[in-house]
Short mmCIF file of C-alpha atoms and ligand atoms in Angstrom, two decimals:
data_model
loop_
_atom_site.label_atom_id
_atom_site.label_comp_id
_atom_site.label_asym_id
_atom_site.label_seq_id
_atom_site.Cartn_x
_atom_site.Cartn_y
_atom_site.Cartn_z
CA UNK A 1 -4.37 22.25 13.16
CA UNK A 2 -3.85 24.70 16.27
CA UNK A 3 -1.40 27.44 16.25
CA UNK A 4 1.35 25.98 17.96
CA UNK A 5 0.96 21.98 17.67
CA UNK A 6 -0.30 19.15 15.72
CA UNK A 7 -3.64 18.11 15.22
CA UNK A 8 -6.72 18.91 17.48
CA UNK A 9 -8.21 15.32 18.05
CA UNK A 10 -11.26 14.88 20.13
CA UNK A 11 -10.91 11.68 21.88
CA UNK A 12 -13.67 9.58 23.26
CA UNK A 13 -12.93 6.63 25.44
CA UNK A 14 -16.43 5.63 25.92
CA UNK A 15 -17.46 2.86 28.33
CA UNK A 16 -15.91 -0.61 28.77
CA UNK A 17 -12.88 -1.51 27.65
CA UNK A 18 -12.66 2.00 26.00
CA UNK A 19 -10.70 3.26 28.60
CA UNK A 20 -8.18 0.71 29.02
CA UNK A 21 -7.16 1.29 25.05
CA UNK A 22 -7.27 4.51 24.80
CA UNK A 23 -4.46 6.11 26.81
CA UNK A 24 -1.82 3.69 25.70
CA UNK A 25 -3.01 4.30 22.12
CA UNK A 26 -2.58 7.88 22.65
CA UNK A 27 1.00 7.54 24.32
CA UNK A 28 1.74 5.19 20.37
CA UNK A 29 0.56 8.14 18.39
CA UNK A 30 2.42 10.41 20.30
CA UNK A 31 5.83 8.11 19.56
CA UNK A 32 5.03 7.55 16.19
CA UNK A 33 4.38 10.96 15.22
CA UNK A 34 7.84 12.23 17.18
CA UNK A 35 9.96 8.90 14.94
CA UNK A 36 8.17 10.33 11.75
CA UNK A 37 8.95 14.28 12.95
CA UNK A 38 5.27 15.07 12.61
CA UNK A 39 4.00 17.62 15.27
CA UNK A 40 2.24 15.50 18.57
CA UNK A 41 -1.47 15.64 18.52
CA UNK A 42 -3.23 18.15 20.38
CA UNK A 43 -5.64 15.68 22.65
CA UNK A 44 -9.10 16.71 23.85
CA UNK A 45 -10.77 14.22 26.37
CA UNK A 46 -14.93 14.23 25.88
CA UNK A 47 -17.66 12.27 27.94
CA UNK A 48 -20.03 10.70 26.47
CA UNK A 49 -21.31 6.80 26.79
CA UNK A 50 -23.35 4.55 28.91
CA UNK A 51 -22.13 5.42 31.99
CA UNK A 52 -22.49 8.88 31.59
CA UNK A 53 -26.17 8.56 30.34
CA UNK A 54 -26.20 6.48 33.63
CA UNK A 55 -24.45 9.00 36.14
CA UNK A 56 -25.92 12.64 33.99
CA UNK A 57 -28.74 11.50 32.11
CA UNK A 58 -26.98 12.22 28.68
CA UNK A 59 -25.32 10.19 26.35
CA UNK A 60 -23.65 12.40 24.10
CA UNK A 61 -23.52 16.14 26.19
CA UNK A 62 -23.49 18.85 24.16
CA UNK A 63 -19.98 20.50 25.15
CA UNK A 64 -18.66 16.58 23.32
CA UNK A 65 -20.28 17.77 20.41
CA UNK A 66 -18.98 21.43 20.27
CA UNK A 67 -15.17 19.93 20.84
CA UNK A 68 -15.68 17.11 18.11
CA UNK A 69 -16.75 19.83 16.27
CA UNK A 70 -14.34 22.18 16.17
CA UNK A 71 -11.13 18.85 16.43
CA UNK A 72 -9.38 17.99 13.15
CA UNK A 73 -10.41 14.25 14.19
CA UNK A 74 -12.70 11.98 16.29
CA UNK A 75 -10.91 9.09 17.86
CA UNK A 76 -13.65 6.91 19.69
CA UNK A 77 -12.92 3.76 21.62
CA UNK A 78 -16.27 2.09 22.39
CA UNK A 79 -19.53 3.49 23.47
CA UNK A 80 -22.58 1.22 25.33
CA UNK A 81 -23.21 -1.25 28.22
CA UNK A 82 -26.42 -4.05 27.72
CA UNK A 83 -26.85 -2.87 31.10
CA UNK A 84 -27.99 0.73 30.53
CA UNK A 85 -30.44 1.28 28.24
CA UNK A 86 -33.09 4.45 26.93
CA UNK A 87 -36.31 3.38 28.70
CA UNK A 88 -37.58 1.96 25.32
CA UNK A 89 -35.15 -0.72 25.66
CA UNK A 90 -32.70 0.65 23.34
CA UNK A 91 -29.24 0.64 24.23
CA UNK A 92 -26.98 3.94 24.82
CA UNK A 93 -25.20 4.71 21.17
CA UNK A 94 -23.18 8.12 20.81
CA UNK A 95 -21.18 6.76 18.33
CA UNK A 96 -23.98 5.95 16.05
CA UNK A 97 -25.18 9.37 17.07
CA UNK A 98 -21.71 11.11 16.13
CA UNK A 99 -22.57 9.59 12.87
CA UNK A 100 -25.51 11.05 12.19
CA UNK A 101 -24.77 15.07 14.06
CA UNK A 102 -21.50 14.84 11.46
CA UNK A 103 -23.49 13.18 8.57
CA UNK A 104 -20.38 10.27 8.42
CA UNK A 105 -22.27 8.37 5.67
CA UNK A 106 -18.52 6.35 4.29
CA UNK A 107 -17.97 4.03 6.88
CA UNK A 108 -14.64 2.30 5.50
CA UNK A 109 -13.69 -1.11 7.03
CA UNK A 110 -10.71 -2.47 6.00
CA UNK A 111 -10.49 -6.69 6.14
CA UNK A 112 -6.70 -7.41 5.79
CA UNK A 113 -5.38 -9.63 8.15
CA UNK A 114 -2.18 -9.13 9.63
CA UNK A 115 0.02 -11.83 8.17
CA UNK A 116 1.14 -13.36 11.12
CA UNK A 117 -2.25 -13.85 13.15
CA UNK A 118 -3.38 -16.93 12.78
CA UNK A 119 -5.30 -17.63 9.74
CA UNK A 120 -8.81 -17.97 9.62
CA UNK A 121 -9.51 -19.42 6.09
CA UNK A 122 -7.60 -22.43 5.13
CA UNK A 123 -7.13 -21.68 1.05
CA UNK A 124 -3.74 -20.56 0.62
CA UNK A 125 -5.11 -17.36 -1.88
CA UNK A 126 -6.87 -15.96 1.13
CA UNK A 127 -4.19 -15.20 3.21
CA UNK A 128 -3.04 -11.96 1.87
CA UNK A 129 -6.52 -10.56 0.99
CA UNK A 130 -6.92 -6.98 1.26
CA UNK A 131 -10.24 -5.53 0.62
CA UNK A 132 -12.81 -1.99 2.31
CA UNK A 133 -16.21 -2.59 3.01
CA UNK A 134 -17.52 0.46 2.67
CA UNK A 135 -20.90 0.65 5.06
CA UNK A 136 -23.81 3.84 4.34
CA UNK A 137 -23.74 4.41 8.07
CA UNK A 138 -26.69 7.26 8.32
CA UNK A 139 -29.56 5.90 7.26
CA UNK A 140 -30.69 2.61 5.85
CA UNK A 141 -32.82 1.00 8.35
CA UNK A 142 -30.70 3.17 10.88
CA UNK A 143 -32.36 6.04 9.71
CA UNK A 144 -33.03 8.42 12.44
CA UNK A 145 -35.85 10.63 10.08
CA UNK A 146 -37.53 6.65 9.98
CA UNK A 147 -37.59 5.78 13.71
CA UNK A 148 -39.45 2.08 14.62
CA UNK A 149 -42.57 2.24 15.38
CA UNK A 150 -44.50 -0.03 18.01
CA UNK A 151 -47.99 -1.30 18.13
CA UNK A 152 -48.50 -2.58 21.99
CA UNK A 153 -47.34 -6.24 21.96
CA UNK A 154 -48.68 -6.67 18.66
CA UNK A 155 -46.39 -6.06 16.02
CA UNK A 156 -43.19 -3.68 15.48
CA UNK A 157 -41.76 -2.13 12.30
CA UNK A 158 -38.72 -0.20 10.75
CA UNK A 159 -38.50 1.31 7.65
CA UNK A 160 -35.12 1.57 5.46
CA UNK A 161 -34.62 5.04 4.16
CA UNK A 162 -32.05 4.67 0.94
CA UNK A 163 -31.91 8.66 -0.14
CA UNK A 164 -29.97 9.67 -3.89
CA UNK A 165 -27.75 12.42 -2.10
CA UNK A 166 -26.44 10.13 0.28
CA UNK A 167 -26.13 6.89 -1.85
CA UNK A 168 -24.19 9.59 -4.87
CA UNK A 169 -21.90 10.58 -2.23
CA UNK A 170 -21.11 7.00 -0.99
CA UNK A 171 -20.98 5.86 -4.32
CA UNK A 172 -18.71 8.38 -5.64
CA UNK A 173 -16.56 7.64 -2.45
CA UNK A 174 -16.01 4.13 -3.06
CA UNK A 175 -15.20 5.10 -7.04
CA UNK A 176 -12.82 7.05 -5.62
CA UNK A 177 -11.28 4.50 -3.09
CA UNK A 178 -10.85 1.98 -5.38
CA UNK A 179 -9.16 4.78 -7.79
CA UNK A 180 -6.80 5.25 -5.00
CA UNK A 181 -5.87 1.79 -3.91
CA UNK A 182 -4.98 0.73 -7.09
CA UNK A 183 -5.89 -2.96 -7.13
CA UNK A 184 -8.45 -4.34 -8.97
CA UNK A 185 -10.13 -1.14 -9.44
CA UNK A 186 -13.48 -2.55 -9.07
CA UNK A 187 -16.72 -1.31 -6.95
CA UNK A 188 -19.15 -4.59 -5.80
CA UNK A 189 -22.56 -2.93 -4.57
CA UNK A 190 -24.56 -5.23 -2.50
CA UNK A 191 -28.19 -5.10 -2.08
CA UNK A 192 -31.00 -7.07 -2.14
CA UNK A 193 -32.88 -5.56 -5.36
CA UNK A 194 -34.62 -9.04 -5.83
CA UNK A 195 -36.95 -8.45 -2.91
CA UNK A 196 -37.05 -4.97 -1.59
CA UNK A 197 -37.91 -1.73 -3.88
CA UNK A 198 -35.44 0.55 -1.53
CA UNK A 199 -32.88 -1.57 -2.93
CA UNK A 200 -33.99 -1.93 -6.53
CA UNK A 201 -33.60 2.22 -6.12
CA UNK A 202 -29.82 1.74 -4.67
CA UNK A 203 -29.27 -0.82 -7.70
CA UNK A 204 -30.18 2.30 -10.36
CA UNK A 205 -28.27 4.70 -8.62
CA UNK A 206 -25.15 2.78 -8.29
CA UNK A 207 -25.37 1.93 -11.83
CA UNK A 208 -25.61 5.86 -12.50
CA UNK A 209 -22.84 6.71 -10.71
CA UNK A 210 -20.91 3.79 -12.13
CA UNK A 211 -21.33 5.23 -15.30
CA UNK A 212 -19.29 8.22 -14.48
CA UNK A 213 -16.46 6.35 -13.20
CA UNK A 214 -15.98 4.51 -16.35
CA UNK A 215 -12.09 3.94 -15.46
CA UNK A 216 -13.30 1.34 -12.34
CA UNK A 217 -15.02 -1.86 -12.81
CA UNK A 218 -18.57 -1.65 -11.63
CA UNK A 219 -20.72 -4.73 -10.68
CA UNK A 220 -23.70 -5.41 -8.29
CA UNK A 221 -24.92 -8.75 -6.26
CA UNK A 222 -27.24 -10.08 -3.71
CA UNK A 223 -25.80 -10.06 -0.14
CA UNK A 224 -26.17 -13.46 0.71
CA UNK A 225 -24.11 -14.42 -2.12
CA UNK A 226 -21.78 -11.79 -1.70
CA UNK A 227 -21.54 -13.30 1.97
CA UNK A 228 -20.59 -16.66 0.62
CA UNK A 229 -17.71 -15.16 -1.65
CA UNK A 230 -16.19 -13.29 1.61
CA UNK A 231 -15.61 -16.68 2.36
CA UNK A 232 -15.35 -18.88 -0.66
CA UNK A 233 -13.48 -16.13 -2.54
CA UNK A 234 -12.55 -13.33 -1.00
CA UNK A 235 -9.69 -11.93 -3.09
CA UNK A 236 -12.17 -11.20 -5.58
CA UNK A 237 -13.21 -8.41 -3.67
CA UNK A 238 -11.86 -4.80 -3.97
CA UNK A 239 -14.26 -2.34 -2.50
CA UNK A 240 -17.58 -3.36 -1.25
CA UNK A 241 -20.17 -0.69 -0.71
CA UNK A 242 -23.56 -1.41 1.40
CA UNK A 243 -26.71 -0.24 3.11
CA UNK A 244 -26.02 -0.01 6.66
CA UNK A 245 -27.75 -2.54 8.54
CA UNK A 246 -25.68 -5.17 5.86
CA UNK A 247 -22.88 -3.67 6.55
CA UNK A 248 -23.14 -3.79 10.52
CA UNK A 249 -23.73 -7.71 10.04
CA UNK A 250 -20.98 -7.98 6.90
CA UNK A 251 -17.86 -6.45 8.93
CA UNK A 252 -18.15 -8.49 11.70
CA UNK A 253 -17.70 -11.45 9.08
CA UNK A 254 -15.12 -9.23 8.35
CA UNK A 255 -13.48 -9.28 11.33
CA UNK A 256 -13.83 -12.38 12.26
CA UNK A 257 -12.34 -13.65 9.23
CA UNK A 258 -8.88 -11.73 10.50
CA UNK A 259 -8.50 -13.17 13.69
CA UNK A 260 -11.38 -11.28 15.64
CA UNK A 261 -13.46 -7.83 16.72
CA UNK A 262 -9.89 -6.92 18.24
CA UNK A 263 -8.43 -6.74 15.00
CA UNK A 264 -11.08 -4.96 12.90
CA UNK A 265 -10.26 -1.18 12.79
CA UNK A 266 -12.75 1.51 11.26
CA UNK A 267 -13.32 5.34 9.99
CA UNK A 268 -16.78 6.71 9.49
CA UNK A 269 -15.92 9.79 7.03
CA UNK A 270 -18.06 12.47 6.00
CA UNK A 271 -17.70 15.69 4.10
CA UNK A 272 -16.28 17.86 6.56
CA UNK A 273 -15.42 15.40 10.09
CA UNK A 274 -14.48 11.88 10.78
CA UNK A 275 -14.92 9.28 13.47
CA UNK A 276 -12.04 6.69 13.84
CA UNK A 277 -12.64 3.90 16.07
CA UNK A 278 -12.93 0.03 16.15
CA UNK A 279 -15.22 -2.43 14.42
CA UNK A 280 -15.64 -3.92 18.52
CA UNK A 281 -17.68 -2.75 21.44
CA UNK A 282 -17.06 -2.21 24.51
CA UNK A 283 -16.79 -5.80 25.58
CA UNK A 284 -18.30 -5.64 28.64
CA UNK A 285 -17.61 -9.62 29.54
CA UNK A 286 -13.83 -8.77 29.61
CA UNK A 287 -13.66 -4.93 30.64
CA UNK A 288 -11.61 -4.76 33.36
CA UNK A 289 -9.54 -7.61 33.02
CA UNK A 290 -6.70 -6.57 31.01
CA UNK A 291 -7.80 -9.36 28.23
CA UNK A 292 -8.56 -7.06 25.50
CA UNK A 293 -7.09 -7.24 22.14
CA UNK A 294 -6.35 -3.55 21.27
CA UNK A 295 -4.91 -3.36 17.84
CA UNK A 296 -8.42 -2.38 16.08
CA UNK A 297 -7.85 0.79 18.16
CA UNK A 298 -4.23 0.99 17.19
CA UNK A 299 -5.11 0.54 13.30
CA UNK A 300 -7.55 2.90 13.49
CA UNK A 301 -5.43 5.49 15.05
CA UNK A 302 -3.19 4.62 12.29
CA UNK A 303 -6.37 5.25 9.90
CA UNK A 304 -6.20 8.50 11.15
CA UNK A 305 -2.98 9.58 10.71
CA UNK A 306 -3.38 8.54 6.89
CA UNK A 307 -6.73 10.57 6.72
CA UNK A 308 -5.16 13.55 8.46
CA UNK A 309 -2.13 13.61 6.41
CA UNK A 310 -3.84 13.18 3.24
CA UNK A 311 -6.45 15.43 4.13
CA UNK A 312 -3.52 18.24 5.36
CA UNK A 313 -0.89 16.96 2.69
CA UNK A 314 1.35 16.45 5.76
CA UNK A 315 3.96 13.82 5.00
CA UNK A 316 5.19 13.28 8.40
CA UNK A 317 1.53 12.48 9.64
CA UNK A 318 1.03 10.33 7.26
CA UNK A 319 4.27 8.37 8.14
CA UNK A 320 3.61 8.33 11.25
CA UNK A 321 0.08 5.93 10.57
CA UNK A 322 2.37 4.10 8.11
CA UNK A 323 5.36 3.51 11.25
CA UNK A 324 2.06 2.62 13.31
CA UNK A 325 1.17 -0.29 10.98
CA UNK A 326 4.46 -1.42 10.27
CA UNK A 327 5.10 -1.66 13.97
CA UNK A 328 1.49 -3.72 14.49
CA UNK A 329 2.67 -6.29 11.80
CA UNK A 330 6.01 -6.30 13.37
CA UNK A 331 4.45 -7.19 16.41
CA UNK A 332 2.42 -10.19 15.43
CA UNK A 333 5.50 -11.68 13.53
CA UNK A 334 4.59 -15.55 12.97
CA UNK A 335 5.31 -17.14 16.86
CA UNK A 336 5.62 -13.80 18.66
CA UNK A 337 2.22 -12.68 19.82
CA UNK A 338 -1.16 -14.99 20.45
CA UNK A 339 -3.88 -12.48 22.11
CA UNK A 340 -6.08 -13.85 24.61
CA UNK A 341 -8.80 -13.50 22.19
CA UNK A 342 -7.14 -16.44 20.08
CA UNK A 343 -6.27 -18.39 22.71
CA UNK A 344 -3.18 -17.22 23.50
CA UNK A 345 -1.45 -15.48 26.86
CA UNK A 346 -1.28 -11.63 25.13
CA UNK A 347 -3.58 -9.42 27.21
CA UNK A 348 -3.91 -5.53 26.20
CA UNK A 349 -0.11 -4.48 28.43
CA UNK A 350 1.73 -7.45 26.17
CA UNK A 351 0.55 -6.15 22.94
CA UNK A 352 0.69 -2.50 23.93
CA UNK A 353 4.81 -3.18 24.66
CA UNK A 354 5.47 -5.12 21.73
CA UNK A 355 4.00 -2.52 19.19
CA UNK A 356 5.60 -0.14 21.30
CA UNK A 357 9.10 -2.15 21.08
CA UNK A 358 8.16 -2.46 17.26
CA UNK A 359 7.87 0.87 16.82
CA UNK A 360 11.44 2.12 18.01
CA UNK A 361 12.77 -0.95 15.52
CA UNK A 362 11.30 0.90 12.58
CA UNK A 363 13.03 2.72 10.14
CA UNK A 364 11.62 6.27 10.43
P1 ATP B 1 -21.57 -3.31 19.49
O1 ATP B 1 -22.92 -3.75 19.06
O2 ATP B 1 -21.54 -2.12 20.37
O3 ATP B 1 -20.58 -3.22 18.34
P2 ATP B 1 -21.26 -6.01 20.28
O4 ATP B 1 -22.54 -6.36 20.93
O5 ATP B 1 -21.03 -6.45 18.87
O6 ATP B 1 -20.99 -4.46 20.41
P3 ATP B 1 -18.66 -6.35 21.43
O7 ATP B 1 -18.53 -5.46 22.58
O8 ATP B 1 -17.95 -5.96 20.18
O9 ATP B 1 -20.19 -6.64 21.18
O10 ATP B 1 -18.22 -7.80 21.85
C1 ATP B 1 -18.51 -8.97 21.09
C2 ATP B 1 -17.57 -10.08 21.54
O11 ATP B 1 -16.26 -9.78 21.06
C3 ATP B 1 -17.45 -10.18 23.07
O12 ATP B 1 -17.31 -11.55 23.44
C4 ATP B 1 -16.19 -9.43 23.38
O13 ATP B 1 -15.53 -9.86 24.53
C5 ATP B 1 -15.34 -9.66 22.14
N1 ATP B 1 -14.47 -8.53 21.89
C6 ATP B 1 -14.86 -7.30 21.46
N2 ATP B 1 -13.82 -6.49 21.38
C7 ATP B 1 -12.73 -7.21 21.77
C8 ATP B 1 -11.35 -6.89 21.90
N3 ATP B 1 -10.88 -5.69 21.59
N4 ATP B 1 -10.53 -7.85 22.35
C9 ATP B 1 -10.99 -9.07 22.64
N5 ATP B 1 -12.29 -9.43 22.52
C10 ATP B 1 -13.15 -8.50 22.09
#
């Protein structure tokens, strides 16, 4: 925290839609935090994205780094246009970069639908489901140490990179979460240690680490099954913890199963920094038009608040995340709100006011 404010929170609005999120999200935080007496956030505004790579031929400039850095917390709205790309054909990432610079391995994704969007699975149990999938997001076959490698128009290959230190600290981190959730208490690691040795290696480890967390139910399964039971039978999940590249695919399940990428909030955590910022991209197809659905960004701001004030054992911060959410479900009340993204008339101002509205209805 700075001297004389709140929080120092590095704030990225990134390309696309970023922008049109970000400042209203801010203006939210700031509200919530004054209901819940917390000191306002201390904002500082970074470049970085696809149309700065475009316009300064860097994605991520170094002065972004040095203020993420030294902030309290990232918040990130969306980074990368199909448009711009590295001339290998890659596409512009910073956020995946931020990832690796802070060595964010725990990227937690919660999949709880808010109760009055409209439901996605039909069986009556999976309407209040509530479970993290917890996505390695450093290496896997995002590895940066294991880049692709390219044989003319021949052939191309990637190699997964599953390390102990990283998979001990992820492992121990979703112990942990389940610990502190206090649900089911129960860890599901997903691999595929039928077919690929990396994950065989993941398998032992997890099994290791399970050991040592004898108070939290430990099991392990393929990920195509495990995709079936997120939607066959998803309130038998608790925490979920997976190699990155499943876990990229996996939370977008995720979020589709609660109504959409507009709902799907994130945090990539690591030892010393964190990133919060939707599951969604930029959304190029819609920038612009005041369509987007911005309550990932709102729920992860609201992530952030929780992380801060547990992190700083402030109270008021962490009300403040808690006002945020309560004002969000508030919001989508059944019949109040349809976004544009499920059909409905809500563009990113309609939603913005009614969480705003929500928020000076709640009980601080
Ligand atoms: P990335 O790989 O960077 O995560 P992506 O290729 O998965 O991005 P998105 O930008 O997330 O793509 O967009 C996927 C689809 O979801 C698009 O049709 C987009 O319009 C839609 N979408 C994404 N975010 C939102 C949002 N906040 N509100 C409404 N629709 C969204």
């Amino acid at each position: 925290m700075s001297s004389n404010s709140g929080f120092r929170v590095a704030v990225f609005p990134g390309d696309g839609i970023g922008a049109e999120i970000t400042e209203p999200t801010l203006r939210l935080i700031e509200r919530a935090a004054a209901r819940a007496g917390a000191p306002l956030p201390d904002w500082s505004h970074c470049d970085a994205g696809a149309v700065h790579y475009r316009d300064h031929g860097t994605a991520l400039p170094k002065r972004s780094i040095a203020t993420a850095d030294a902030a309290d917390a990232i918040l990130l709205a969306a980074m990368g246009l199909p448009a711009v790309r590295y001339p290998d054909g890659r596409e512009i990432t910073p956020q995946i970069d931020l990832r690796m610079e802070f060595g964010l391995y725990a990227g937690v994704r919660p999949v709880k639908p808010i109760p009055g969007v409209r439901r996605v699975l039909a069986d009556p149990r999976a309407h209040d489901i509530d479970y993290v999938i917890l996505r390695e997001s450093t290496e896997g076959l995002f590895a940066p140490q294991a880049p692709g490698t390219r044989d003319g128009d021949r052939e191309a290959r990637e190699t997964m990179v599953i390390t102990r230190p990283i998979c001990e600290k992820l492992f121990d981190f979703a112990f942990r979460l389940a610990d502190a959730r206090g649900g089911q208490r129960k860890v599901t690691s997903v691999d595929k240690a039928n077919v690929f040795g990396a994950f065989a290696f993941w398998r032992e480890v997890f099994e290791a680490r399970a050991a040592a967390h004898p108070g939290i139910g430990a099991e392990s399964v393929y990920v195509d099954a495990f995709a079936m039971t997120m939607v066959q039978k998803p309130w038998s999940i608790d925490v979920a913890v997976t190699e990155n590249m499943f876990g990229d695919i996996l939370s977008d399940l995720g979020a589709a199963l609660m109504g959409g990428m507009g709902y799907a909030p994130s945090a990539d955590i690591g030892d010393t920094h964190a990133v919060f910022q939707p599951c969604h991209g930029s959304a190029p197809d819609i920038a612009g038009k005041g369509l987007a659905n911005p309550t990932a960004m709102i729920l992860s701001a609201a992530m952030m608040l929780d992380w801060l004030g547990t992190r700083h054992a402030s109270r008021e911060t962490a009300r403040a995340g808690a006002l945020l959410r309560a004002a969000v479900e508030a919001a989508f009340a059944p019949g109040r709100l349809v976004t544009c993204e499920l059909g409905g008339d809500a563009g990113t101002a309609q939603v913005f006011a009614a969480v705003g509205d929500a928020l000076e209805r709640q009980d601080a």
